mmCIF file of C-alpha atoms in Angstrom:
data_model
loop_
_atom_site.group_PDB
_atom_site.id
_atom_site.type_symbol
_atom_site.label_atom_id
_atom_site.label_comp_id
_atom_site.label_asym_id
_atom_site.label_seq_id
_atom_site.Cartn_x
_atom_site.Cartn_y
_atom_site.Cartn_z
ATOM 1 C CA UNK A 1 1.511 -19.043 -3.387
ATOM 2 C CA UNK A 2 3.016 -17.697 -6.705
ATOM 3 C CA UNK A 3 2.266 -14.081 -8.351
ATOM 4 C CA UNK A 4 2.666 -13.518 -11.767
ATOM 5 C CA UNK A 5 3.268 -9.673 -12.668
ATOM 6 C CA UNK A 6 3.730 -8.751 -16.192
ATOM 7 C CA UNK A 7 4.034 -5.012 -18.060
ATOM 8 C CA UNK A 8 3.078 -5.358 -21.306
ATOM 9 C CA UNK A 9 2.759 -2.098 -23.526
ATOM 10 C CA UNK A 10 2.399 -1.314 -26.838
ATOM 11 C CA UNK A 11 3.632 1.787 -28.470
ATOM 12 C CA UNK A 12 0.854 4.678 -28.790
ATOM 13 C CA UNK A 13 1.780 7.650 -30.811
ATOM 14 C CA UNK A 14 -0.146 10.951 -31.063
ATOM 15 C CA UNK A 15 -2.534 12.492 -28.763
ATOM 16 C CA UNK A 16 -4.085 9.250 -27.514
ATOM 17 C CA UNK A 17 -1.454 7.859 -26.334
ATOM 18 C CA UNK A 18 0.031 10.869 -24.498
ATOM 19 C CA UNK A 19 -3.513 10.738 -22.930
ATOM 20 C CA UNK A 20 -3.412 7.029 -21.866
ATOM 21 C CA UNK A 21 -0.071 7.321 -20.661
ATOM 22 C CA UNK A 22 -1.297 10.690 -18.684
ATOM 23 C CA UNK A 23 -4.222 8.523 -17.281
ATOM 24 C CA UNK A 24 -2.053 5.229 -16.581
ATOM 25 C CA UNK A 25 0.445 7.778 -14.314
ATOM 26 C CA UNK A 26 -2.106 9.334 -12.744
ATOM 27 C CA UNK A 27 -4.085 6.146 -12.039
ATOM 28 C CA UNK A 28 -0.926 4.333 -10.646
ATOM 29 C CA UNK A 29 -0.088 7.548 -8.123
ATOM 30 C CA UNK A 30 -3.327 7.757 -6.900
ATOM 31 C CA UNK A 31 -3.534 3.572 -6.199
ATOM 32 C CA UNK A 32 -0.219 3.904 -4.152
ATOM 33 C CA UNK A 33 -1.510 6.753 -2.508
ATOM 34 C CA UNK A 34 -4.571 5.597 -1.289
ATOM 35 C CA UNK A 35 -2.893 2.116 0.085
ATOM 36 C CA UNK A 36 -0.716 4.182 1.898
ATOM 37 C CA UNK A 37 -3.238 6.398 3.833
ATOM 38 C CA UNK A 38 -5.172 3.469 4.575
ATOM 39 C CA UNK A 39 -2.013 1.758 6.483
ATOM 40 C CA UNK A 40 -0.883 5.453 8.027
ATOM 41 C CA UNK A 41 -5.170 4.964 9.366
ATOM 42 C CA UNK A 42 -4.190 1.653 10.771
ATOM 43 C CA UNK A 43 -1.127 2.767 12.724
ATOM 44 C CA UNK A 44 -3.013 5.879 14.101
ATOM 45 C CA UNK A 45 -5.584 3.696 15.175
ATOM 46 C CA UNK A 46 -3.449 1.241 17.031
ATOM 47 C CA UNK A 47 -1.299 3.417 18.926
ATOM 48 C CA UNK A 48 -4.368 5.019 19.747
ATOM 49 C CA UNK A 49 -4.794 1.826 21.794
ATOM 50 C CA UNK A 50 -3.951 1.379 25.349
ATOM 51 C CA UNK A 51 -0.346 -1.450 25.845
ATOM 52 C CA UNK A 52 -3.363 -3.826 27.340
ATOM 53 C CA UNK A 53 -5.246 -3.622 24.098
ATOM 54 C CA UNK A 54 -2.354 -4.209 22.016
ATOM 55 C CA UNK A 55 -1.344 -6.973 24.256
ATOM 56 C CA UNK A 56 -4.526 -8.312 23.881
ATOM 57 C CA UNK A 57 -3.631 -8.034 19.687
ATOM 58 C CA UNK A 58 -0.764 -10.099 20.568
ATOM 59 C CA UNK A 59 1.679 -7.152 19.375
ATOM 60 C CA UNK A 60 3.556 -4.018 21.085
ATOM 61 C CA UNK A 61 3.616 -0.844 20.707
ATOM 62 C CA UNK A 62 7.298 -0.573 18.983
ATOM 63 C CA UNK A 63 5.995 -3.592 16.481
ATOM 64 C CA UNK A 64 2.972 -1.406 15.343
ATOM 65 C CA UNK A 65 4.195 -0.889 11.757
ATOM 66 C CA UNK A 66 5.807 -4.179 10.968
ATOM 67 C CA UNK A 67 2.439 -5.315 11.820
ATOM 68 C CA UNK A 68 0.807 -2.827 9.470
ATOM 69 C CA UNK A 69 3.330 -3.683 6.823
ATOM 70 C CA UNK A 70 3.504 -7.635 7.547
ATOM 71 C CA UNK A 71 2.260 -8.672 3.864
ATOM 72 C CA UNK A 72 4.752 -6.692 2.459
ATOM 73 C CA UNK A 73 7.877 -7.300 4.352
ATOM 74 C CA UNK A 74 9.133 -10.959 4.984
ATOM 75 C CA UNK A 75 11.524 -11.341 8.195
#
């Protein structure tokens, strides 16, 4: 599977572009924010499990976040 990323901007001067640029920042923080407290909601939820339930996951309890983090991190 291939993924493309690109950053293409153009130069905005004046008021509207210290706005977009404001916006883009703020938009971009609160993205990365929100995929992180979804992942820290994962990892409560499985070491709220019992070893038998994870078992049952096929994972353990030490291998909790690479499992939360597997699409990220290639091993």
């Amino acid at each position: 599977m291939a993924s493309v990323t690109s950053n293409i901007s153009a130069q905005s001067t004046g008021f509207s572009g210290k706005l977009n640029s404001f916006f883009s920042a703020v938009s971009t923080g609160l993205v990365a924010y929100m995929e992180r407290r979804s992942r820290s909601e994962v990892i409560a939820r499985l070491n709220a499990k019992s070893d038998a339930e994870l078992a049952k996951l096929g994972i353990k309890r030490d291998e909790i976040p690479a499992y939360v983090f597997r699409d990220l991190f290639y091993v």
